[in-house]
Amino acid sequence: MNNFNLYVPTRVLFGQGQIAGVAKQVPAGARVLVTYGGGSVLANGVMDQVRAALGERIVAEFGGIEPNPDYATLMRAVTLGREQGIDFVLAVGGGSVADGSKFIVAGIPYEGDPWDLLTGKGKVKTAVPLGVVLTLAATGSEMNSGAVISRRETCDKLFFGSEKVFPRFAVLDPSTLFSLPVRQTANGVVDAFVHTIEQYLTYPVNAKVQDRMAEGLLLTLIEEGPKLLENPSDYDARANVMWAATMALNGYLGAGVPQDWSTHMLGHEITAVHGLDHAQTLAIVLPAMLAARREPKRAKLLQYAERVWGLREGSEEARIDGAIAATRAFFERMGVPTQLSGHGIREPRLDAILAKLEAHGMTKLGEHGDVTLDTSRAVLEAAV
């Protein structure tokens, strides 16, 4: 196992009725900016619960944060936060709202051009405190310090992170997920699955705890995910998927192990160029990526085949093929196509995607740094 330094300071309030606990987590005298997305939280009663919990505090609200949150939208929130003297931000929504709010809390006090925070030219020196009320289980953003922000005018999608943007607390109430559209539910399961894979399916370092945790999360998502397509109001299934999605990217799986993230980097550029949902791009890229890199991943692919999919018979090649096929079949069972053509993209703009990878320095990806632009092109071509 590799050395690691793990810091996960977020308090989690899990379960039905826990939104009321916001009252004790947000300082009584805070000037609060409540951020949210497309308005579903206004219709399903979540915002009413949040407003009740905030009570007499001074509150401003900012809605309209998009999936793959856009820099221009977030800058309007930064401006509002500065004008209103905001000293606490409460994100109410899914991973995009949480991600966007991390940028907002970093941007409000930032003295330079906030775009520098995304390009790496600037660093987060301080941030407004952040809390999250989660309404979509997928990204784990409610319990980590990273965010991905898009700039649609330039087709950029960039990651930034800082310990200063860790949420102080996160409320996870599975009942808030009952009204989610099927597409968002399915995307969340796929997203959590691939987050787990990116930290697990690399090469062995004898990290038995992390491996077993990852395998447990994968098995949980395989068992519970399809139940939500049949019964969206299954509280137990929602609870297990919600916690699995949080655990998949809150730091514990990745501690002390090599990590990949090449599937995510290609997926980000597909989203930026073609506008697909983040999880849709992951389902497209992962099977092709595993097939292309079966040799450096051989040992863990065989472990994955046996422990997650129960494939113990036949040659090594057959078991690896079976594991990749089972992964693809699971995504398809969740209703998420695993080819670009399944989303109506028969002539993808591969040159544009690869140009963005190069521009963003994504030319030596993966746990070995061996995913070159040529490898990425081959993966994308196989995913058409």
Short mmCIF file of C-alpha atoms in Angstrom, two decimals:
data_model
loop_
_atom_site.label_atom_id
_atom_site.label_comp_id
_atom_site.label_asym_id
_atom_site.label_seq_id
_atom_site.Cartn_x
_atom_site.Cartn_y
_atom_site.Cartn_z
CA MET A 1 0.00 0.00 0.00
CA ASN A 2 1.25 3.46 -0.86
CA ASN A 3 1.68 6.18 1.75
CA PHE A 4 -1.23 8.60 2.04
CA ASN A 5 -2.45 11.73 3.81
CA LEU A 6 -6.22 11.61 4.20
CA TYR A 7 -8.32 14.58 5.33
CA VAL A 8 -12.13 14.34 5.20
CA PRO A 9 -13.68 16.99 7.47
CA THR A 10 -17.30 16.96 6.26
CA ARG A 11 -20.05 16.19 8.79
CA VAL A 12 -22.75 13.95 7.27
CA LEU A 13 -26.40 14.13 8.31
CA PHE A 14 -27.92 11.00 6.75
CA GLY A 15 -31.55 9.93 6.67
CA GLN A 16 -35.12 11.06 6.30
CA GLY A 17 -35.96 14.37 7.95
CA GLN A 18 -32.33 15.46 8.30
CA ILE A 19 -32.76 18.71 6.36
CA ALA A 20 -34.09 20.20 9.59
CA GLY A 21 -30.59 19.72 10.98
CA VAL A 22 -29.37 22.59 8.78
CA ALA A 23 -30.65 24.87 11.53
CA LYS A 24 -27.85 23.75 13.84
CA GLN A 25 -25.12 23.66 11.19
CA VAL A 26 -25.40 27.17 9.71
CA PRO A 27 -24.33 29.95 12.09
CA ALA A 28 -27.29 31.88 13.46
CA GLY A 29 -26.05 35.25 12.24
CA ALA A 30 -24.93 34.10 8.79
CA ARG A 31 -25.86 35.88 5.57
CA VAL A 32 -26.66 32.85 3.43
CA LEU A 33 -26.65 32.36 -0.33
CA VAL A 34 -28.77 29.34 -1.25
CA THR A 35 -27.77 27.94 -4.65
CA TYR A 36 -29.79 25.48 -6.70
CA GLY A 37 -30.30 24.19 -10.21
CA GLY A 38 -33.27 23.96 -12.52
CA GLY A 39 -36.03 24.35 -9.98
CA SER A 40 -37.01 20.79 -9.09
CA VAL A 41 -36.18 21.57 -5.45
CA LEU A 42 -38.87 24.24 -5.55
CA ALA A 43 -41.47 21.76 -6.79
CA ASN A 44 -40.69 18.76 -4.59
CA GLY A 45 -40.73 20.56 -1.25
CA VAL A 46 -36.99 20.40 -0.55
CA MET A 47 -36.56 24.16 -0.72
CA ASP A 48 -39.47 24.66 1.67
CA GLN A 49 -37.66 22.45 4.19
CA VAL A 50 -34.43 24.39 3.67
CA ARG A 51 -36.14 27.75 4.13
CA ALA A 52 -37.81 26.52 7.31
CA ALA A 53 -34.47 25.31 8.68
CA LEU A 54 -32.76 28.63 7.92
CA GLY A 55 -35.46 30.47 9.83
CA GLU A 56 -34.82 34.18 10.37
CA ARG A 57 -31.35 34.28 8.80
CA ILE A 58 -30.74 36.75 5.97
CA VAL A 59 -31.01 34.65 2.81
CA ALA A 60 -30.47 35.29 -0.90
CA GLU A 61 -31.28 32.64 -3.48
CA PHE A 62 -29.54 31.91 -6.77
CA GLY A 63 -31.02 29.34 -9.15
CA GLY A 64 -30.21 28.13 -12.64
CA ILE A 65 -26.90 26.32 -12.08
CA GLU A 66 -26.70 23.94 -15.01
CA PRO A 67 -25.58 20.33 -15.29
CA ASN A 68 -21.87 20.78 -16.01
CA PRO A 69 -22.05 24.20 -14.33
CA ASP A 70 -21.10 27.08 -16.58
CA TYR A 71 -18.49 29.64 -15.59
CA ALA A 72 -20.61 32.58 -16.76
CA THR A 73 -23.54 31.48 -14.59
CA LEU A 74 -21.33 30.96 -11.57
CA MET A 75 -19.74 34.37 -11.98
CA ARG A 76 -23.18 35.94 -11.66
CA ALA A 77 -23.51 34.14 -8.33
CA VAL A 78 -20.05 35.35 -7.29
CA THR A 79 -21.11 38.92 -8.07
CA LEU A 80 -24.34 38.48 -6.08
CA GLY A 81 -22.42 37.04 -3.16
CA ARG A 82 -20.06 39.99 -3.08
CA GLU A 83 -22.88 42.53 -3.34
CA GLN A 84 -24.88 40.87 -0.57
CA GLY A 85 -21.96 40.36 1.80
CA ILE A 86 -22.57 36.60 1.82
CA ASP A 87 -20.62 34.67 4.44
CA PHE A 88 -22.17 31.19 4.02
CA VAL A 89 -23.27 29.28 0.90
CA LEU A 90 -25.77 26.43 1.04
CA ALA A 91 -25.90 24.30 -2.10
CA VAL A 92 -29.25 22.54 -2.61
CA GLY A 93 -29.07 20.07 -5.47
CA GLY A 94 -26.87 17.45 -7.08
CA GLY A 95 -23.20 17.30 -7.90
CA SER A 96 -23.29 20.13 -10.42
CA VAL A 97 -24.78 22.51 -7.87
CA ALA A 98 -22.24 21.38 -5.28
CA ASP A 99 -19.37 21.73 -7.77
CA GLY A 100 -20.56 25.14 -8.90
CA SER A 101 -20.95 26.28 -5.32
CA LYS A 102 -17.36 25.28 -4.53
CA PHE A 103 -16.27 27.66 -7.26
CA ILE A 104 -18.62 30.33 -5.90
CA VAL A 105 -17.24 30.11 -2.35
CA ALA A 106 -13.71 30.33 -3.71
CA GLY A 107 -14.58 33.10 -6.15
CA ILE A 108 -16.36 35.48 -3.77
CA PRO A 109 -13.21 36.44 -1.82
CA TYR A 110 -10.75 35.96 -4.70
CA GLU A 111 -8.99 39.17 -5.63
CA GLY A 112 -7.82 38.28 -9.13
CA ASP A 113 -9.56 36.86 -12.20
CA PRO A 114 -11.49 33.81 -10.88
CA TRP A 115 -10.82 31.97 -14.15
CA ASP A 116 -7.25 31.62 -12.88
CA LEU A 117 -8.56 29.23 -10.21
CA LEU A 118 -9.54 26.82 -12.98
CA THR A 119 -6.46 27.15 -15.16
CA GLY A 120 -4.07 26.74 -12.24
CA LYS A 121 -2.69 30.27 -12.46
CA GLY A 122 -4.39 31.17 -9.17
CA LYS A 123 -4.75 29.38 -5.85
CA VAL A 124 -7.59 29.32 -3.35
CA LYS A 125 -6.31 31.26 -0.34
CA THR A 126 -9.63 31.53 1.47
CA ALA A 127 -13.25 30.56 0.85
CA VAL A 128 -16.71 31.25 2.17
CA PRO A 129 -18.00 28.29 4.25
CA LEU A 130 -20.13 25.80 2.32
CA GLY A 131 -22.87 23.31 3.19
CA VAL A 132 -24.71 20.91 0.89
CA VAL A 133 -28.22 19.51 0.86
CA LEU A 134 -27.90 16.69 -1.66
CA THR A 135 -30.76 15.84 -4.03
CA LEU A 136 -28.98 13.60 -6.53
CA ALA A 137 -26.64 10.72 -5.67
CA ALA A 138 -23.80 10.59 -8.17
CA THR A 139 -20.63 12.61 -7.85
CA GLY A 140 -19.56 12.50 -4.21
CA SER A 141 -19.00 16.27 -4.42
CA GLU A 142 -20.89 16.68 -1.16
CA MET A 143 -17.96 15.17 0.74
CA ASN A 144 -14.85 16.06 -1.25
CA SER A 145 -12.80 19.11 -2.17
CA GLY A 146 -12.91 18.94 -5.97
CA ALA A 147 -15.13 20.40 -8.67
CA VAL A 148 -15.41 20.40 -12.46
CA ILE A 149 -16.49 23.64 -14.13
CA SER A 150 -17.36 24.25 -17.80
CA ARG A 151 -16.93 27.33 -19.96
CA ARG A 152 -19.25 26.78 -22.85
CA GLU A 153 -18.07 29.72 -24.94
CA THR A 154 -14.63 28.13 -25.23
CA CYS A 155 -15.64 24.44 -24.92
CA ASP A 156 -13.49 24.04 -21.81
CA LYS A 157 -14.26 21.72 -18.91
CA LEU A 158 -11.71 22.02 -16.12
CA PHE A 159 -11.10 20.57 -12.66
CA PHE A 160 -10.07 22.51 -9.60
CA GLY A 161 -9.76 21.57 -5.96
CA SER A 162 -8.76 22.90 -2.57
CA GLU A 163 -9.15 21.79 1.04
CA LYS A 164 -10.70 25.20 1.66
CA VAL A 165 -13.82 24.30 -0.36
CA PHE A 166 -14.64 21.09 1.51
CA PRO A 167 -18.31 21.27 2.55
CA ARG A 168 -18.62 21.84 6.29
CA PHE A 169 -21.61 19.50 6.31
CA ALA A 170 -23.74 17.48 3.90
CA VAL A 171 -27.36 16.46 4.33
CA LEU A 172 -28.20 13.16 2.62
CA ASP A 173 -31.93 12.37 2.76
CA PRO A 174 -32.72 9.46 0.41
CA SER A 175 -36.38 10.44 0.26
CA THR A 176 -35.44 13.62 -1.64
CA LEU A 177 -34.46 11.38 -4.56
CA PHE A 178 -37.86 9.76 -5.07
CA SER A 179 -38.98 12.25 -7.74
CA LEU A 180 -35.80 12.12 -9.83
CA PRO A 181 -36.24 11.43 -13.55
CA VAL A 182 -35.09 7.96 -14.61
CA ARG A 183 -32.25 9.44 -16.66
CA GLN A 184 -30.75 11.23 -13.66
CA THR A 185 -31.11 8.17 -11.45
CA ALA A 186 -29.36 5.99 -14.04
CA ASN A 187 -26.64 8.57 -14.62
CA GLY A 188 -25.96 8.71 -10.89
CA VAL A 189 -25.46 4.96 -10.62
CA VAL A 190 -23.10 4.94 -13.62
CA ASP A 191 -21.15 7.92 -12.32
CA ALA A 192 -20.61 6.32 -8.92
CA PHE A 193 -19.65 3.02 -10.56
CA VAL A 194 -16.98 4.62 -12.74
CA HIS A 195 -15.64 6.73 -9.87
CA THR A 196 -15.04 3.48 -8.03
CA ILE A 197 -13.46 1.79 -11.05
CA GLU A 198 -11.02 4.66 -11.64
CA GLN A 199 -9.52 4.09 -8.18
CA TYR A 200 -9.76 0.30 -8.11
CA LEU A 201 -9.03 -1.07 -11.56
CA THR A 202 -5.38 -0.09 -11.91
CA TYR A 203 -2.65 -2.45 -10.60
CA PRO A 204 -2.24 -4.28 -7.28
CA VAL A 205 -0.45 -2.64 -4.34
CA ASN A 206 -1.76 -5.03 -1.68
CA ALA A 207 -4.30 -2.49 -0.44
CA LYS A 208 -6.80 -5.07 0.74
CA VAL A 209 -9.08 -2.70 2.64
CA GLN A 210 -9.47 -0.32 -0.31
CA ASP A 211 -9.99 -3.22 -2.74
CA ARG A 212 -12.72 -4.80 -0.64
CA MET A 213 -14.41 -1.46 -0.10
CA ALA A 214 -14.41 -0.81 -3.83
CA GLU A 215 -15.75 -4.26 -4.63
CA GLY A 216 -18.48 -3.81 -2.04
CA LEU A 217 -19.54 -0.52 -3.57
CA LEU A 218 -19.57 -2.00 -7.08
CA LEU A 219 -21.67 -4.97 -5.97
CA THR A 220 -24.06 -2.65 -4.15
CA LEU A 221 -24.55 -0.49 -7.23
CA ILE A 222 -25.07 -3.58 -9.41
CA GLU A 223 -27.66 -4.95 -6.97
CA GLU A 224 -29.47 -1.77 -6.01
CA GLY A 225 -29.24 0.38 -9.14
CA PRO A 226 -31.72 -1.56 -11.29
CA LYS A 227 -34.21 -1.63 -8.39
CA LEU A 228 -34.54 2.13 -8.70
CA LEU A 229 -35.63 1.84 -12.32
CA GLU A 230 -38.46 -0.46 -11.22
CA ASN A 231 -39.42 1.38 -8.03
CA PRO A 232 -38.07 4.95 -7.70
CA SER A 233 -39.54 5.20 -4.17
CA ASP A 234 -37.62 2.23 -2.77
CA TYR A 235 -36.11 3.97 0.27
CA ASP A 236 -33.61 1.23 1.09
CA ALA A 237 -32.30 1.08 -2.46
CA ARG A 238 -32.06 4.87 -2.59
CA ALA A 239 -30.22 4.93 0.73
CA ASN A 240 -27.67 2.33 -0.35
CA VAL A 241 -27.04 3.95 -3.73
CA MET A 242 -26.80 7.40 -2.14
CA TRP A 243 -24.21 6.33 0.41
CA ALA A 244 -22.31 4.29 -2.19
CA ALA A 245 -22.05 7.35 -4.43
CA THR A 246 -20.72 9.43 -1.56
CA MET A 247 -18.23 6.76 -0.46
CA ALA A 248 -17.05 6.31 -4.05
CA LEU A 249 -15.40 9.73 -4.12
CA ASN A 250 -14.89 11.02 -0.60
CA GLY A 251 -11.22 10.07 -0.43
CA TYR A 252 -11.29 6.69 1.27
CA LEU A 253 -11.11 4.47 -1.83
CA GLY A 254 -8.27 6.43 -3.37
CA ALA A 255 -6.11 6.57 -0.26
CA GLY A 256 -2.90 4.61 -0.70
CA VAL A 257 -3.68 3.24 -4.16
CA PRO A 258 -2.81 4.23 -7.75
CA GLN A 259 -5.59 6.02 -9.60
CA ASP A 260 -6.48 6.18 -13.29
CA TRP A 261 -9.02 8.92 -14.29
CA SER A 262 -8.32 8.62 -18.03
CA THR A 263 -11.97 7.69 -18.68
CA HIS A 264 -13.05 10.87 -16.93
CA MET A 265 -10.63 13.07 -18.85
CA LEU A 266 -11.87 11.79 -22.21
CA GLY A 267 -15.44 12.02 -20.96
CA HIS A 268 -15.02 15.67 -19.98
CA GLU A 269 -13.93 16.56 -23.50
CA ILE A 270 -16.81 14.64 -25.08
CA THR A 271 -19.21 16.61 -22.90
CA ALA A 272 -17.51 19.89 -23.81
CA VAL A 273 -17.65 19.17 -27.56
CA HIS A 274 -20.89 17.20 -27.92
CA GLY A 275 -22.88 18.18 -24.83
CA LEU A 276 -23.61 14.68 -23.52
CA ASP A 277 -24.31 14.11 -19.83
CA HIS A 278 -21.16 13.39 -17.83
CA ALA A 279 -22.22 9.85 -16.89
CA GLN A 280 -23.23 9.12 -20.48
CA THR A 281 -19.67 9.84 -21.59
CA LEU A 282 -18.26 7.57 -18.89
CA ALA A 283 -20.43 4.67 -20.02
CA ILE A 284 -19.21 5.26 -23.57
CA VAL A 285 -15.51 5.48 -22.77
CA LEU A 286 -14.94 2.94 -19.98
CA PRO A 287 -15.54 -0.36 -21.85
CA ALA A 288 -13.36 0.79 -24.74
CA MET A 289 -10.69 2.06 -22.36
CA LEU A 290 -10.55 -1.24 -20.47
CA ALA A 291 -10.28 -3.17 -23.72
CA ALA A 292 -7.48 -0.96 -24.97
CA ARG A 293 -5.51 -1.25 -21.72
CA ARG A 294 -6.14 -4.85 -20.80
CA GLU A 295 -2.43 -5.68 -20.53
CA PRO A 296 -1.34 -3.09 -17.93
CA LYS A 297 -4.60 -3.72 -16.06
CA ARG A 298 -4.54 -7.51 -16.42
CA ALA A 299 -4.10 -8.46 -12.75
CA LYS A 300 -6.85 -6.16 -11.51
CA LEU A 301 -9.14 -7.01 -14.42
CA LEU A 302 -8.92 -10.67 -13.42
CA GLN A 303 -9.59 -9.76 -9.79
CA TYR A 304 -12.55 -7.62 -10.90
CA ALA A 305 -13.86 -10.45 -13.06
CA GLU A 306 -13.77 -12.90 -10.17
CA ARG A 307 -14.83 -10.81 -7.20
CA VAL A 308 -17.42 -8.55 -8.82
CA TRP A 309 -18.81 -10.62 -11.70
CA GLY A 310 -18.14 -14.14 -10.38
CA LEU A 311 -16.11 -15.16 -13.44
CA ARG A 312 -13.76 -17.94 -12.34
CA GLU A 313 -13.79 -20.40 -15.23
CA GLY A 314 -12.08 -20.26 -18.61
CA SER A 315 -8.89 -18.63 -19.82
CA GLU A 316 -7.63 -15.31 -18.57
CA GLU A 317 -8.57 -13.70 -21.86
CA ALA A 318 -12.09 -15.06 -21.67
CA ARG A 319 -12.54 -13.80 -18.10
CA ILE A 320 -11.27 -10.34 -18.99
CA ASP A 321 -13.55 -10.24 -22.03
CA GLY A 322 -16.41 -11.37 -19.82
CA ALA A 323 -15.76 -8.66 -17.21
CA ILE A 324 -15.68 -5.92 -19.83
CA ALA A 325 -18.84 -7.29 -21.48
CA ALA A 326 -20.59 -7.48 -18.10
CA THR A 327 -19.66 -3.87 -17.37
CA ARG A 328 -21.09 -2.77 -20.70
CA ALA A 329 -24.24 -4.82 -20.13
CA PHE A 330 -24.77 -3.26 -16.70
CA PHE A 331 -24.65 0.26 -18.11
CA GLU A 332 -27.04 -0.73 -20.89
CA ARG A 333 -29.35 -2.33 -18.31
CA MET A 334 -29.40 1.01 -16.52
CA GLY A 335 -30.54 2.57 -19.79
CA VAL A 336 -27.25 4.31 -20.58
CA PRO A 337 -25.91 3.49 -24.08
CA THR A 338 -22.25 2.54 -24.30
CA GLN A 339 -21.50 3.78 -27.81
CA LEU A 340 -21.55 7.31 -29.20
CA SER A 341 -23.93 6.10 -31.88
CA GLY A 342 -26.37 5.13 -29.14
CA HIS A 343 -26.71 8.85 -28.45
CA GLY A 344 -27.12 9.72 -32.12
CA ILE A 345 -23.49 10.72 -32.63
CA ARG A 346 -22.31 8.74 -35.66
CA GLU A 347 -19.61 11.15 -36.79
CA PRO A 348 -17.99 12.42 -33.59
CA ARG A 349 -15.65 15.39 -33.74
CA LEU A 350 -12.63 13.35 -32.74
CA ASP A 351 -10.09 15.94 -33.85
CA ALA A 352 -11.77 18.60 -31.73
CA ILE A 353 -11.87 16.28 -28.71
CA LEU A 354 -8.22 15.35 -29.09
CA ALA A 355 -7.22 18.98 -29.62
CA LYS A 356 -8.86 19.86 -26.29
CA LEU A 357 -7.09 16.97 -24.57
CA GLU A 358 -3.78 18.28 -25.88
CA ALA A 359 -4.59 21.88 -24.97
CA HIS A 360 -5.39 20.82 -21.42
CA GLY A 361 -2.20 18.79 -21.09
CA MET A 362 -4.01 15.44 -21.10
CA THR A 363 -1.40 13.64 -23.19
CA LYS A 364 -0.06 11.13 -20.63
CA LEU A 365 -3.09 9.88 -18.77
CA GLY A 366 -3.74 6.86 -16.59
CA GLU A 367 -2.03 5.25 -13.63
CA HIS A 368 1.09 4.61 -15.75
CA GLY A 369 0.96 7.81 -17.80
CA ASP A 370 0.71 5.63 -20.91
CA VAL A 371 -2.56 6.91 -22.35
CA THR A 372 -1.22 9.09 -25.13
CA LEU A 373 -3.27 11.02 -27.67
CA ASP A 374 -2.91 8.03 -30.01
CA THR A 375 -4.36 5.77 -27.32
CA SER A 376 -7.18 8.22 -26.70
CA ARG A 377 -7.96 8.34 -30.41
CA ALA A 378 -8.10 4.54 -30.57
CA VAL A 379 -10.40 4.42 -27.56
CA LEU A 380 -12.72 7.04 -29.03
CA GLU A 381 -12.79 5.30 -32.39
CA ALA A 382 -13.71 2.02 -30.68
CA ALA A 383 -16.50 3.83 -28.81
CA VAL A 384 -18.29 5.10 -31.91
#
